[in-house]
Structures are given as structure tokens and as C-alpha cells.
């Protein structure tokens, strides 16, 4: 099992990794597949129009997550990482007018974003709660080519064929990685046998596929993007888009915290307010469609950056040189959760998003504060354990209520978990592997109403005025 740090932390846009970034990526990939299919068929026929159908959670909360816009943006050739918002907006406006796509190496394709993105509110597709089907038709409206994609959380996208083919990695490929841990138990065993930290083993695995300079620059870019997102969120106010009229709060809270600094008005628990304001700043930016980093998802994007900023700005002995250690450790924990359970809110509820993020952040903080691998594993387990059963029930399908505050609370839980783990010797009753399995089982048993469909929970219990 190998999931890169750049798989867990992807630079992209809000408001959702699975409902915005994933469908955008799927659209780009579909055009690539369509082009290959057209080349293979030659001149016998050509595609003339497109239709995209959203299923499951993508249909129920797709409007709030701008899934239809994301699909159209992807069909215009943009990926989340290279999106120029102003340019894309101009081209989307042009598409609304012309209702014609002009992809490279393909004929012009009829596509009306208002009609040809279909929200199917029936049963979800069998492979995942986030399914979407792309169909191309010829000039006589006969099906020319179709492909099914699943957006499986964190911006990850697989085709139906890829999902069906996913099997345990062959032994020969596992041996490619110097430290091929796929469970927390194997990770700790390798750490004991080698004397290496979790971050050092993760780094060694990364260096199999990239040069040290590329790794270091890439990780630095991740943190720079996270940090810039915090700063933007702390500087802006006003209402968030979507119709709920939710106001940005991070800037005002920051101003209050700055006024209290050095005074006797500050309460002992003010540290949790700093954590919350950093996390909320990120998720307010995400809700506004800003530039964020999946950590491991957009809906949970605030937890890891908040805890890392807290370490750098508030912890005694903090060392900026250890940012890479924090992120590599967090990525290792996140990889275990994704491999053995899920980071998708549509599959596991918010325990799979904010719960996973808190476990990642707790492990990263524990590591840079001097924790042993055993203490890091304990920190991650504590954080995840106390998110078990958390539902994903966004009001109006928007990543705002309760998502923004939930990231703040997730960050405070992560720090508490790391602190508790550092007070012990790493031995504890419930192993992280068992906690991950409990999360997986809970996700399977959880009603679909509580898995990013906005059909239950807070999403249907709204103020009456």
C-alpha cells in the first residue's frame, strides 16, 4: 500500500473534494478517454453531444457543492490544481451562451450545462455513493461512448472498471517500497525494527518515485498553500455564498484574540480559540470556493493546517524545519485510514472526514513534539476514536453548517489527543487498526440519510425563521 503525501494533500478549490474537485477531474479524464475512443474508431462516426448524470450523494447535494459547475469546468479542460478562476468564469459564461464545447482533438460537442447535467435522485450506483456517468452521442443521438466514474473522497477518482479491478497489491509490487506498511501494526513493527520515525519511513517510500528536491519543494508548497489559505480566511469578512446567509467569523474572532493578548482578560482555554479560528478561516475559504488543500478532504481541510499553525505559532520549541515531518507523519496516518476504511463523507459520514483529519493532525503534532512512533499511533487512535459515529449532514448541501465549526472542534480534539498520548508511554488498550475498522463498520451501518445527502440530521432540523 502506497499513498503519496501528494495524494493525501492535493492543492485544489472549494467547496468539496468529492463533489467539486472529483467531478472536475472525472470530466477531464472522460475527454481523454473519448479522444482515445474516437481515434480507435477512426472516421466511421464522431461524437456530437454530451450528457452527464449525477447519482447518489452527488445528485442530492450537487447543487450546494457546485458539482454541475465543476463538471462543466472540467469539460472545458481545467483541473483543480491549474484552475484560473477568472479565466474559467469567463469561459463558463461563454459556454452558457454557445452551448458548445471545443475540446482539443475532438469535434465541437453540443453541451448545455443547464440541461445536460442531470441530477438523478434515484438509487445510487453500485460502486460508490458518489457516482457519475458521462455519455457521448453521435449526430443521430445514438450512444457513441460512455464511461462511469466514482468520486471516492479527497479528490480521488476511479472509473467503474478501475474500481472493479482493485485488488490487493501483488507481492512483487509491495516489495518496491522500502517500508510497505499497510496497517498501523506493521508500521510500528517496521519502526521498532529499524529505529526510524514514521516520517522517515514515509520519506523513504516517497523517494522511490521522486527526487529529494522535488519532495521537499512539493511538501513546502503544500504548507505554503495551507498557510496562505489561513491568512486569506482571517482577512476577509462578509457573507458566504449559497443562500444560507452564513457570515464569515474568523476575522472578527482573530481581532478579539489579538486585543486580549497580554491582558488579564484572556481565559486559560484561549488556546482552543486560536485553533478554532485557524481552522474556521480555512473552511470559510473553502465554502467560498477558494484555493485549499485536501487534508484529507475539502470538508475537513481546516484541521491539519490549524494544528500545524498552532504548533509553529504557539508551541514552546517549535521548529519550522519540522513542518515536513508533521505532514509526512499525517499523510502516513491518513493513508492507513483511506486504505483500510474511508475518508469519504458519502461513504462513512463525517467520521471519515473530520475524524480522519483529526487523527492525521494528532499524529503529526505528537511527532514534532517528540513523540515516539507508539505515541504517534496512540494520538491518532484517540483522535479518531472520539469522532466515531459522526454523521455528515450539511444544511442545504453546503459545506458551511456544521462543517466550518466542526473543523475547529476537530482541531482542538487533535491537540488534546496528542497531549494525552505524550503523557503516556505509547501503550494503550485500543489499537489504531481496530479503531479504523470500527469506523469502517460504523460507516457501513450508517443510514444513507446521514452520509452527505442532506436528508437527515441537522440538514432537516432548521430554524423556522
Short mmCIF file of C-alpha atoms in Angstrom, two decimals:
data_model
loop_
_atom_site.label_atom_id
_atom_site.label_comp_id
_atom_site.label_asym_id
_atom_site.label_seq_id
_atom_site.Cartn_x
_atom_site.Cartn_y
_atom_site.Cartn_z
CA UNK A 1 0.00 0.00 0.00
CA UNK A 2 1.47 3.35 -1.00
CA UNK A 3 -0.45 6.60 -0.97
CA UNK A 4 1.81 9.57 -1.53
CA UNK A 5 1.80 12.68 0.63
CA UNK A 6 0.68 14.39 -2.58
CA UNK A 7 -2.31 12.04 -2.78
CA UNK A 8 -3.44 12.93 0.73
CA UNK A 9 -2.72 16.65 0.33
CA UNK A 10 -3.92 17.92 -3.04
CA UNK A 11 -3.99 21.60 -3.95
CA UNK A 12 -7.38 22.46 -5.39
CA UNK A 13 -10.53 24.52 -4.90
CA UNK A 14 -13.59 24.50 -2.68
CA UNK A 15 -16.16 23.72 -1.65
CA UNK A 16 -15.81 19.92 -1.84
CA UNK A 17 -13.08 17.47 -2.77
CA UNK A 18 -15.51 14.68 -3.64
CA UNK A 19 -18.28 16.85 -5.11
CA UNK A 20 -16.25 19.58 -6.81
CA UNK A 21 -12.64 18.50 -7.36
CA UNK A 22 -13.50 14.86 -8.11
CA UNK A 23 -16.17 15.53 -10.76
CA UNK A 24 -13.95 18.17 -12.39
CA UNK A 25 -11.11 15.64 -12.61
CA UNK A 26 -13.51 12.98 -13.91
CA UNK A 27 -14.64 15.32 -16.69
CA UNK A 28 -11.05 15.89 -17.80
CA UNK A 29 -10.39 12.16 -17.76
CA UNK A 30 -13.55 11.43 -19.73
CA UNK A 31 -12.46 13.74 -22.53
CA UNK A 32 -9.14 11.91 -22.65
CA UNK A 33 -10.95 8.56 -22.89
CA UNK A 34 -13.33 9.94 -25.50
CA UNK A 35 -10.42 11.11 -27.61
CA UNK A 36 -8.79 7.67 -27.46
CA UNK A 37 -12.09 6.04 -28.40
CA UNK A 38 -12.54 8.42 -31.32
CA UNK A 39 -9.03 7.68 -32.60
CA UNK A 40 -9.70 3.93 -32.35
CA UNK A 41 -12.97 4.20 -34.30
CA UNK A 42 -11.49 6.40 -36.99
CA UNK A 43 -13.87 8.17 -39.35
CA UNK A 44 -16.78 5.73 -39.05
CA UNK A 45 -18.62 8.13 -36.74
CA UNK A 46 -17.93 11.09 -34.49
CA UNK A 47 -19.24 12.33 -31.14
CA UNK A 48 -21.60 15.29 -31.41
CA UNK A 49 -23.07 15.87 -27.92
CA UNK A 50 -22.51 15.05 -24.25
CA UNK A 51 -24.65 14.29 -21.22
CA UNK A 52 -23.54 13.80 -17.61
CA UNK A 53 -25.74 12.13 -14.98
CA UNK A 54 -25.05 12.50 -11.26
CA UNK A 55 -26.15 9.78 -8.84
CA UNK A 56 -26.40 9.32 -5.09
CA UNK A 57 -24.82 11.96 -2.90
CA UNK A 58 -23.60 13.84 -5.97
CA UNK A 59 -27.21 14.35 -7.01
CA UNK A 60 -28.64 15.18 -3.59
CA UNK A 61 -26.01 17.79 -2.62
CA UNK A 62 -24.53 18.56 -6.01
CA UNK A 63 -26.19 21.98 -6.32
CA UNK A 64 -24.81 23.13 -2.97
CA UNK A 65 -21.37 21.80 -3.85
CA UNK A 66 -21.41 23.30 -7.37
CA UNK A 67 -20.98 19.84 -8.91
CA UNK A 68 -22.67 20.91 -12.15
CA UNK A 69 -20.27 23.85 -12.49
CA UNK A 70 -17.34 21.59 -11.66
CA UNK A 71 -18.31 19.14 -14.42
CA UNK A 72 -18.66 21.95 -16.94
CA UNK A 73 -15.33 23.44 -15.85
CA UNK A 74 -13.63 20.07 -16.27
CA UNK A 75 -15.15 19.65 -19.72
CA UNK A 76 -13.57 23.00 -20.57
CA UNK A 77 -10.22 21.36 -19.78
CA UNK A 78 -9.45 22.69 -16.30
CA UNK A 79 -8.14 20.56 -13.44
CA UNK A 80 -8.47 21.70 -9.79
CA UNK A 81 -4.75 22.30 -9.45
CA UNK A 82 -4.40 24.52 -12.54
CA UNK A 83 -7.68 26.41 -12.38
CA UNK A 84 -7.58 30.13 -13.11
CA UNK A 85 -10.87 31.28 -11.52
CA UNK A 86 -11.30 34.44 -13.60
CA UNK A 87 -10.50 32.75 -16.90
CA UNK A 88 -12.71 29.78 -16.07
CA UNK A 89 -15.62 32.04 -15.14
CA UNK A 90 -15.35 33.83 -18.47
CA UNK A 91 -15.34 30.55 -20.39
CA UNK A 92 -18.29 29.20 -18.37
CA UNK A 93 -20.27 32.29 -19.30
CA UNK A 94 -19.38 31.73 -22.95
CA UNK A 95 -20.42 28.07 -22.67
CA UNK A 96 -23.80 29.10 -21.28
CA UNK A 97 -24.26 31.28 -24.36
CA UNK A 98 -22.93 28.97 -27.10
CA UNK A 99 -23.83 25.60 -25.50
CA UNK A 100 -20.84 24.18 -27.36
CA UNK A 101 -17.60 22.60 -26.13
CA UNK A 102 -14.50 22.72 -28.29
CA UNK A 103 -12.10 20.17 -26.76
CA UNK A 104 -8.66 19.62 -28.22
CA UNK A 105 -8.50 16.85 -30.87
CA UNK A 106 -12.28 16.36 -30.85
CA UNK A 107 -15.07 17.89 -32.96
CA UNK A 108 -17.30 20.57 -31.41
CA UNK A 109 -19.69 18.99 -28.89
CA UNK A 110 -23.16 20.19 -28.03
CA UNK A 111 -23.45 20.65 -24.26
CA UNK A 112 -25.91 22.79 -22.33
CA UNK A 113 -24.80 22.93 -18.67
CA UNK A 114 -28.34 23.71 -17.54
CA UNK A 115 -29.88 20.68 -19.26
CA UNK A 116 -27.12 18.17 -19.91
CA UNK A 117 -26.01 17.76 -16.29
CA UNK A 118 -28.78 15.53 -14.94
CA UNK A 119 -29.41 15.10 -11.19
CA UNK A 120 -30.72 11.55 -10.71
CA UNK A 121 -32.31 11.28 -7.26
CA UNK A 122 -32.97 7.57 -7.51
CA UNK A 123 -30.76 4.80 -6.12
CA UNK A 124 -27.01 5.36 -6.06
CA UNK A 125 -24.79 3.43 -8.45
CA UNK A 126 -23.48 0.14 -7.02
CA UNK A 127 -19.81 1.09 -6.80
CA UNK A 128 -19.96 4.13 -4.51
CA UNK A 129 -22.34 6.77 -3.20
CA UNK A 130 -20.66 9.37 -5.45
CA UNK A 131 -21.24 8.14 -9.00
CA UNK A 132 -21.42 9.97 -12.31
CA UNK A 133 -21.91 8.71 -15.85
CA UNK A 134 -20.59 10.54 -18.91
CA UNK A 135 -22.24 9.77 -22.26
CA UNK A 136 -21.28 10.94 -25.73
CA UNK A 137 -23.78 10.69 -28.60
CA UNK A 138 -23.32 10.90 -32.35
CA UNK A 139 -25.19 13.24 -34.70
CA UNK A 140 -28.11 10.78 -34.81
CA UNK A 141 -28.29 10.77 -30.96
CA UNK A 142 -27.03 7.19 -30.80
CA UNK A 143 -24.76 6.37 -27.88
CA UNK A 144 -21.19 6.75 -29.08
CA UNK A 145 -19.20 6.21 -25.86
CA UNK A 146 -19.90 6.13 -22.14
CA UNK A 147 -17.84 5.89 -19.00
CA UNK A 148 -18.76 5.67 -15.33
CA UNK A 149 -16.68 7.37 -12.63
CA UNK A 150 -16.76 7.30 -8.85
CA UNK A 151 -15.52 10.22 -6.76
CA UNK A 152 -14.30 8.33 -3.73
CA UNK A 153 -13.26 11.18 -1.44
CA UNK A 154 -10.33 13.52 -1.10
CA UNK A 155 -10.39 14.33 -4.81
CA UNK A 156 -9.64 10.71 -5.76
CA UNK A 157 -11.48 9.48 -8.87
CA UNK A 158 -11.70 5.96 -10.31
CA UNK A 159 -13.61 4.55 -13.25
CA UNK A 160 -16.04 1.70 -12.68
CA UNK A 161 -13.58 -0.62 -14.39
CA UNK A 162 -10.74 0.53 -12.16
CA UNK A 163 -12.84 0.09 -9.04
CA UNK A 164 -13.81 -3.45 -10.02
CA UNK A 165 -10.20 -4.32 -10.78
CA UNK A 166 -8.79 -3.04 -7.50
CA UNK A 167 -7.24 -5.98 -5.69
CA UNK A 168 -4.56 -6.36 -3.07
CA UNK A 169 -1.26 -5.13 -4.47
CA UNK A 170 0.81 -8.06 -5.78
CA UNK A 171 3.71 -9.06 -3.55
CA UNK A 172 6.26 -8.06 -6.15
CA UNK A 173 4.97 -4.50 -6.19
CA UNK A 174 4.76 -4.27 -2.41
CA UNK A 175 8.47 -5.02 -2.22
CA UNK A 176 9.13 -1.89 -4.29
CA UNK A 177 8.65 0.26 -1.21
CA UNK A 178 11.34 0.01 1.47
CA UNK A 179 8.70 0.28 4.21
CA UNK A 180 5.47 -1.20 2.78
CA UNK A 181 3.28 -0.82 5.87
CA UNK A 182 -0.45 -1.15 5.24
CA UNK A 183 -1.60 -1.29 8.86
CA UNK A 184 -0.62 0.61 11.98
CA UNK A 185 0.71 -2.65 13.45
CA UNK A 186 3.08 -3.22 10.53
CA UNK A 187 4.09 0.46 10.64
CA UNK A 188 5.05 0.18 14.31
CA UNK A 189 6.85 -3.11 13.74
CA UNK A 190 8.97 -1.58 10.99
CA UNK A 191 9.71 1.45 13.18
CA UNK A 192 10.88 -0.80 16.00
CA UNK A 193 12.99 -2.96 13.70
CA UNK A 194 14.71 -0.01 12.02
CA UNK A 195 14.71 2.65 14.72
CA UNK A 196 13.21 5.07 12.19
CA UNK A 197 10.39 7.52 12.78
CA UNK A 198 7.12 7.24 10.85
CA UNK A 199 8.05 10.36 8.88
CA UNK A 200 11.47 8.90 7.98
CA UNK A 201 9.88 5.71 6.66
CA UNK A 202 7.29 7.71 4.74
CA UNK A 203 10.03 9.85 3.25
CA UNK A 204 12.00 6.78 2.15
CA UNK A 205 8.91 5.44 0.38
CA UNK A 206 8.34 8.79 -1.36
CA UNK A 207 11.94 8.87 -2.61
CA UNK A 208 11.36 5.71 -4.62
CA UNK A 209 9.27 7.71 -7.08
CA UNK A 210 10.70 11.25 -6.85
CA UNK A 211 13.92 13.13 -6.17
CA UNK A 212 14.63 14.60 -2.70
CA UNK A 213 14.45 18.16 -4.00
CA UNK A 214 11.07 17.53 -5.66
CA UNK A 215 9.72 16.01 -2.46
CA UNK A 216 10.97 18.86 -0.27
CA UNK A 217 9.71 21.55 -2.63
CA UNK A 218 6.36 19.82 -3.03
CA UNK A 219 5.80 19.50 0.72
CA UNK A 220 6.85 23.13 1.20
CA UNK A 221 4.33 24.13 -1.47
CA UNK A 222 1.59 22.22 0.36
CA UNK A 223 2.27 24.07 3.60
CA UNK A 224 2.62 27.42 1.85
CA UNK A 225 -0.81 26.91 0.26
CA UNK A 226 -2.35 25.85 3.57
CA UNK A 227 -0.83 28.80 5.40
CA UNK A 228 -1.93 31.27 2.71
CA UNK A 229 -5.45 29.88 2.96
CA UNK A 230 -5.49 30.53 6.71
CA UNK A 231 -4.27 34.09 6.14
CA UNK A 232 -6.90 34.79 3.48
CA UNK A 233 -9.66 33.44 5.69
CA UNK A 234 -8.50 35.59 8.60
CA UNK A 235 -8.50 38.72 6.46
CA UNK A 236 -11.96 38.51 4.87
CA UNK A 237 -15.45 39.10 6.16
CA UNK A 238 -18.95 39.22 4.68
CA UNK A 239 -21.46 36.50 3.82
CA UNK A 240 -20.66 33.15 2.33
CA UNK A 241 -22.35 32.20 -0.96
CA UNK A 242 -25.19 29.70 -1.20
CA UNK A 243 -28.25 31.40 0.27
CA UNK A 244 -27.94 30.49 3.97
CA UNK A 245 -26.54 33.95 4.68
CA UNK A 246 -23.86 32.47 6.93
CA UNK A 247 -21.38 35.16 7.90
CA UNK A 248 -17.63 34.74 7.99
CA UNK A 249 -16.50 34.83 11.61
CA UNK A 250 -12.76 34.13 11.58
CA UNK A 251 -11.64 37.75 11.06
CA UNK A 252 -13.70 39.08 13.96
CA UNK A 253 -12.59 36.28 16.30
CA UNK A 254 -8.96 36.97 15.38
CA UNK A 255 -9.38 40.64 16.19
CA UNK A 256 -10.81 39.74 19.61
CA UNK A 257 -7.95 37.34 20.32
CA UNK A 258 -5.36 39.92 19.33
CA UNK A 259 -6.94 42.54 21.61
CA UNK A 260 -6.83 40.12 24.56
CA UNK A 261 -3.16 39.18 24.11
CA UNK A 262 -1.10 40.23 27.12
CA UNK A 263 -4.16 41.22 29.13
CA UNK A 264 -5.70 39.58 32.17
CA UNK A 265 -8.93 39.09 30.23
CA UNK A 266 -7.66 36.04 28.37
CA UNK A 267 -9.01 32.77 29.72
CA UNK A 268 -6.76 29.70 30.13
CA UNK A 269 -8.66 27.91 27.39
CA UNK A 270 -7.89 30.63 24.82
CA UNK A 271 -5.57 28.19 23.01
CA UNK A 272 -8.63 26.33 21.75
CA UNK A 273 -9.96 29.59 20.31
CA UNK A 274 -6.76 30.07 18.32
CA UNK A 275 -7.06 26.53 16.99
CA UNK A 276 -10.68 27.07 16.05
CA UNK A 277 -10.09 30.39 14.32
CA UNK A 278 -7.30 28.95 12.16
CA UNK A 279 -9.49 26.00 11.14
CA UNK A 280 -12.58 28.14 10.57
CA UNK A 281 -10.58 30.53 8.38
CA UNK A 282 -9.68 27.64 6.07
CA UNK A 283 -13.19 26.27 5.88
CA UNK A 284 -14.74 29.67 5.29
CA UNK A 285 -12.38 29.99 2.33
CA UNK A 286 -13.38 26.50 1.20
CA UNK A 287 -17.08 27.36 1.45
CA UNK A 288 -16.41 30.41 -0.72
CA UNK A 289 -14.79 28.25 -3.41
CA UNK A 290 -11.27 29.42 -2.62
CA UNK A 291 -7.92 27.68 -3.05
CA UNK A 292 -7.48 24.96 -0.43
CA UNK A 293 -5.59 21.74 0.20
CA UNK A 294 -7.43 18.46 0.75
CA UNK A 295 -6.42 17.30 4.21
CA UNK A 296 -7.59 14.66 3.53
CA UNK A 297 -10.77 16.25 2.05
CA UNK A 298 -12.06 19.76 1.47
CA UNK A 299 -14.79 19.38 4.08
CA UNK A 300 -12.06 18.62 6.64
CA UNK A 301 -9.43 20.91 5.14
CA UNK A 302 -9.05 23.13 8.20
CA UNK A 303 -7.93 20.66 10.86
CA UNK A 304 -4.38 19.81 9.75
CA UNK A 305 -3.40 23.40 8.80
CA UNK A 306 -4.85 24.73 12.07
CA UNK A 307 -2.87 22.31 14.21
CA UNK A 308 0.32 22.91 12.24
CA UNK A 309 -0.07 26.71 12.53
CA UNK A 310 -0.79 26.24 16.23
CA UNK A 311 2.45 24.28 16.59
CA UNK A 312 4.51 26.93 14.80
CA UNK A 313 2.98 29.99 16.47
CA UNK A 314 2.10 28.77 19.96
CA UNK A 315 4.10 25.72 21.00
CA UNK A 316 7.32 26.03 23.01
CA UNK A 317 10.35 24.97 20.97
CA UNK A 318 8.52 24.88 17.64
CA UNK A 319 10.86 24.44 14.69
CA UNK A 320 9.78 25.38 11.13
CA UNK A 321 12.22 22.77 9.82
CA UNK A 322 9.89 20.08 11.21
CA UNK A 323 6.91 21.04 9.03
CA UNK A 324 7.82 18.24 6.62
CA UNK A 325 7.94 15.74 9.49
CA UNK A 326 4.47 16.83 10.60
CA UNK A 327 2.95 16.49 7.11
CA UNK A 328 4.67 13.20 6.26
CA UNK A 329 3.50 11.69 9.55
CA UNK A 330 -0.03 12.97 8.99
CA UNK A 331 -0.03 11.57 5.45
CA UNK A 332 1.07 8.15 6.72
CA UNK A 333 -1.84 8.07 9.19
CA UNK A 334 -4.30 9.27 6.55
CA UNK A 335 -3.09 6.64 4.12
CA UNK A 336 -3.80 3.88 6.62
CA UNK A 337 -7.34 5.17 7.17
CA UNK A 338 -8.08 5.53 3.47
CA UNK A 339 -6.61 2.11 2.67
CA UNK A 340 -8.47 0.26 5.40
CA UNK A 341 -11.69 2.29 5.72
CA UNK A 342 -12.70 5.54 4.01
CA UNK A 343 -12.13 9.30 4.05
CA UNK A 344 -15.37 9.94 2.11
CA UNK A 345 -18.30 11.62 3.85
CA UNK A 346 -20.65 9.99 1.35
CA UNK A 347 -19.30 6.59 2.33
CA UNK A 348 -18.54 6.91 6.05
CA UNK A 349 -20.07 10.15 7.29
CA UNK A 350 -18.05 12.95 8.84
CA UNK A 351 -16.11 10.48 10.98
CA UNK A 352 -14.35 9.67 7.71
CA UNK A 353 -13.58 13.33 7.02
CA UNK A 354 -13.04 15.39 10.18
CA UNK A 355 -12.33 12.21 12.17
CA UNK A 356 -9.57 11.22 9.77
CA UNK A 357 -8.22 14.77 9.68
CA UNK A 358 -8.07 14.92 13.47
CA UNK A 359 -6.21 11.60 13.60
CA UNK A 360 -3.73 12.86 11.00
CA UNK A 361 -3.20 16.16 12.80
CA UNK A 362 -2.83 14.48 16.19
CA UNK A 363 -0.19 12.12 14.83
CA UNK A 364 1.69 14.94 13.15
CA UNK A 365 1.69 17.15 16.24
CA UNK A 366 2.72 14.29 18.50
CA UNK A 367 5.66 13.54 16.21
CA UNK A 368 7.05 17.09 16.09
CA UNK A 369 6.65 17.44 19.86
CA UNK A 370 9.00 14.50 20.30
CA UNK A 371 6.60 11.57 20.40
CA UNK A 372 7.72 8.03 19.66
CA UNK A 373 6.04 6.05 16.87
CA UNK A 374 3.97 4.30 19.54
CA UNK A 375 2.83 7.63 20.97
CA UNK A 376 2.03 8.91 17.48
CA UNK A 377 -0.15 5.87 16.82
CA UNK A 378 -1.83 6.37 20.19
CA UNK A 379 -2.52 10.05 19.42
CA UNK A 380 -4.12 9.17 16.10
CA UNK A 381 -6.26 6.50 17.72
CA UNK A 382 -7.51 8.82 20.47
CA UNK A 383 -8.49 11.48 17.96
CA UNK A 384 -10.28 9.07 15.63
CA UNK A 385 -11.98 7.19 18.46
CA UNK A 386 -13.74 10.31 19.63
CA UNK A 387 -15.20 11.06 16.22
CA UNK A 388 -16.73 7.62 15.71
CA UNK A 389 -20.34 7.78 14.57
CA UNK A 390 -20.20 11.41 13.45
CA UNK A 391 -22.67 12.00 10.63
CA UNK A 392 -22.28 14.15 7.52
CA UNK A 393 -25.44 16.26 7.35
CA UNK A 394 -24.64 19.61 5.70
CA UNK A 395 -27.51 22.07 5.76
CA UNK A 396 -28.76 22.78 2.21
CA UNK A 397 -25.90 20.65 0.89
CA UNK A 398 -23.45 23.47 1.59
CA UNK A 399 -20.10 22.92 3.30
CA UNK A 400 -20.94 25.56 5.92
CA UNK A 401 -23.22 24.36 8.73
CA UNK A 402 -21.99 22.44 10.70
CA UNK A 403 -18.79 21.90 8.70
CA UNK A 404 -16.93 25.14 9.47
CA UNK A 405 -17.23 24.91 13.26
CA UNK A 406 -16.75 21.15 13.14
CA UNK A 407 -13.23 21.69 11.79
CA UNK A 408 -12.45 23.97 14.71
CA UNK A 409 -13.60 21.37 17.22
CA UNK A 410 -11.73 18.65 15.31
CA UNK A 411 -8.53 20.67 15.64
CA UNK A 412 -8.97 21.04 19.40
CA UNK A 413 -9.59 17.30 19.72
CA UNK A 414 -6.42 16.61 17.73
CA UNK A 415 -4.29 18.70 20.09
CA UNK A 416 -5.90 17.12 23.16
CA UNK A 417 -5.26 13.65 21.70
CA UNK A 418 -1.59 14.43 21.02
CA UNK A 419 -1.16 15.83 24.52
CA UNK A 420 -2.74 12.79 26.15
CA UNK A 421 -0.56 10.45 24.11
CA UNK A 422 2.59 12.34 25.07
CA UNK A 423 1.67 11.94 28.74
CA UNK A 424 1.84 8.16 28.29
CA UNK A 425 4.42 5.70 27.03
CA UNK A 426 2.58 4.68 23.85
CA UNK A 427 0.93 1.58 25.28
CA UNK A 428 -2.85 1.69 25.24
CA UNK A 429 -5.89 -0.57 25.13
CA UNK A 430 -7.42 0.09 21.68
CA UNK A 431 -5.05 -0.19 18.70
CA UNK A 432 -5.44 2.30 15.84
CA UNK A 433 -6.12 -0.56 13.41
CA UNK A 434 -9.13 -1.67 15.43
CA UNK A 435 -10.41 1.88 15.68
CA UNK A 436 -10.13 2.26 11.89
CA UNK A 437 -12.06 -0.97 11.43
CA UNK A 438 -14.72 0.24 13.87
CA UNK A 439 -15.03 3.40 11.79
CA UNK A 440 -15.40 1.35 8.62
CA UNK A 441 -18.09 -0.84 10.15
CA UNK A 442 -19.93 2.20 11.52
CA UNK A 443 -19.89 3.77 8.05
CA UNK A 444 -21.35 0.63 6.51
CA UNK A 445 -24.15 0.52 9.09
CA UNK A 446 -24.88 4.27 8.99
CA UNK A 447 -28.08 5.29 7.26
CA UNK A 448 -27.64 6.94 3.87
CA UNK A 449 -29.59 9.90 5.31
CA UNK A 450 -26.52 10.78 7.35
CA UNK A 451 -23.88 10.36 4.64
CA UNK A 452 -23.68 13.66 2.73
CA UNK A 453 -27.17 13.51 1.25
CA UNK A 454 -28.64 16.29 3.42
CA UNK A 455 -31.68 14.06 4.02
CA UNK A 456 -31.31 13.75 7.79
CA UNK A 457 -29.79 15.19 10.95
CA UNK A 458 -29.05 18.91 11.10
CA UNK A 459 -29.90 19.25 7.42
CA UNK A 460 -33.60 18.72 8.11
CA UNK A 461 -33.74 20.39 11.50
CA UNK A 462 -33.56 24.06 10.57
CA UNK A 463 -34.61 27.28 12.29
CA UNK A 464 -38.22 28.10 11.44
CA UNK A 465 -37.49 31.78 10.94
#
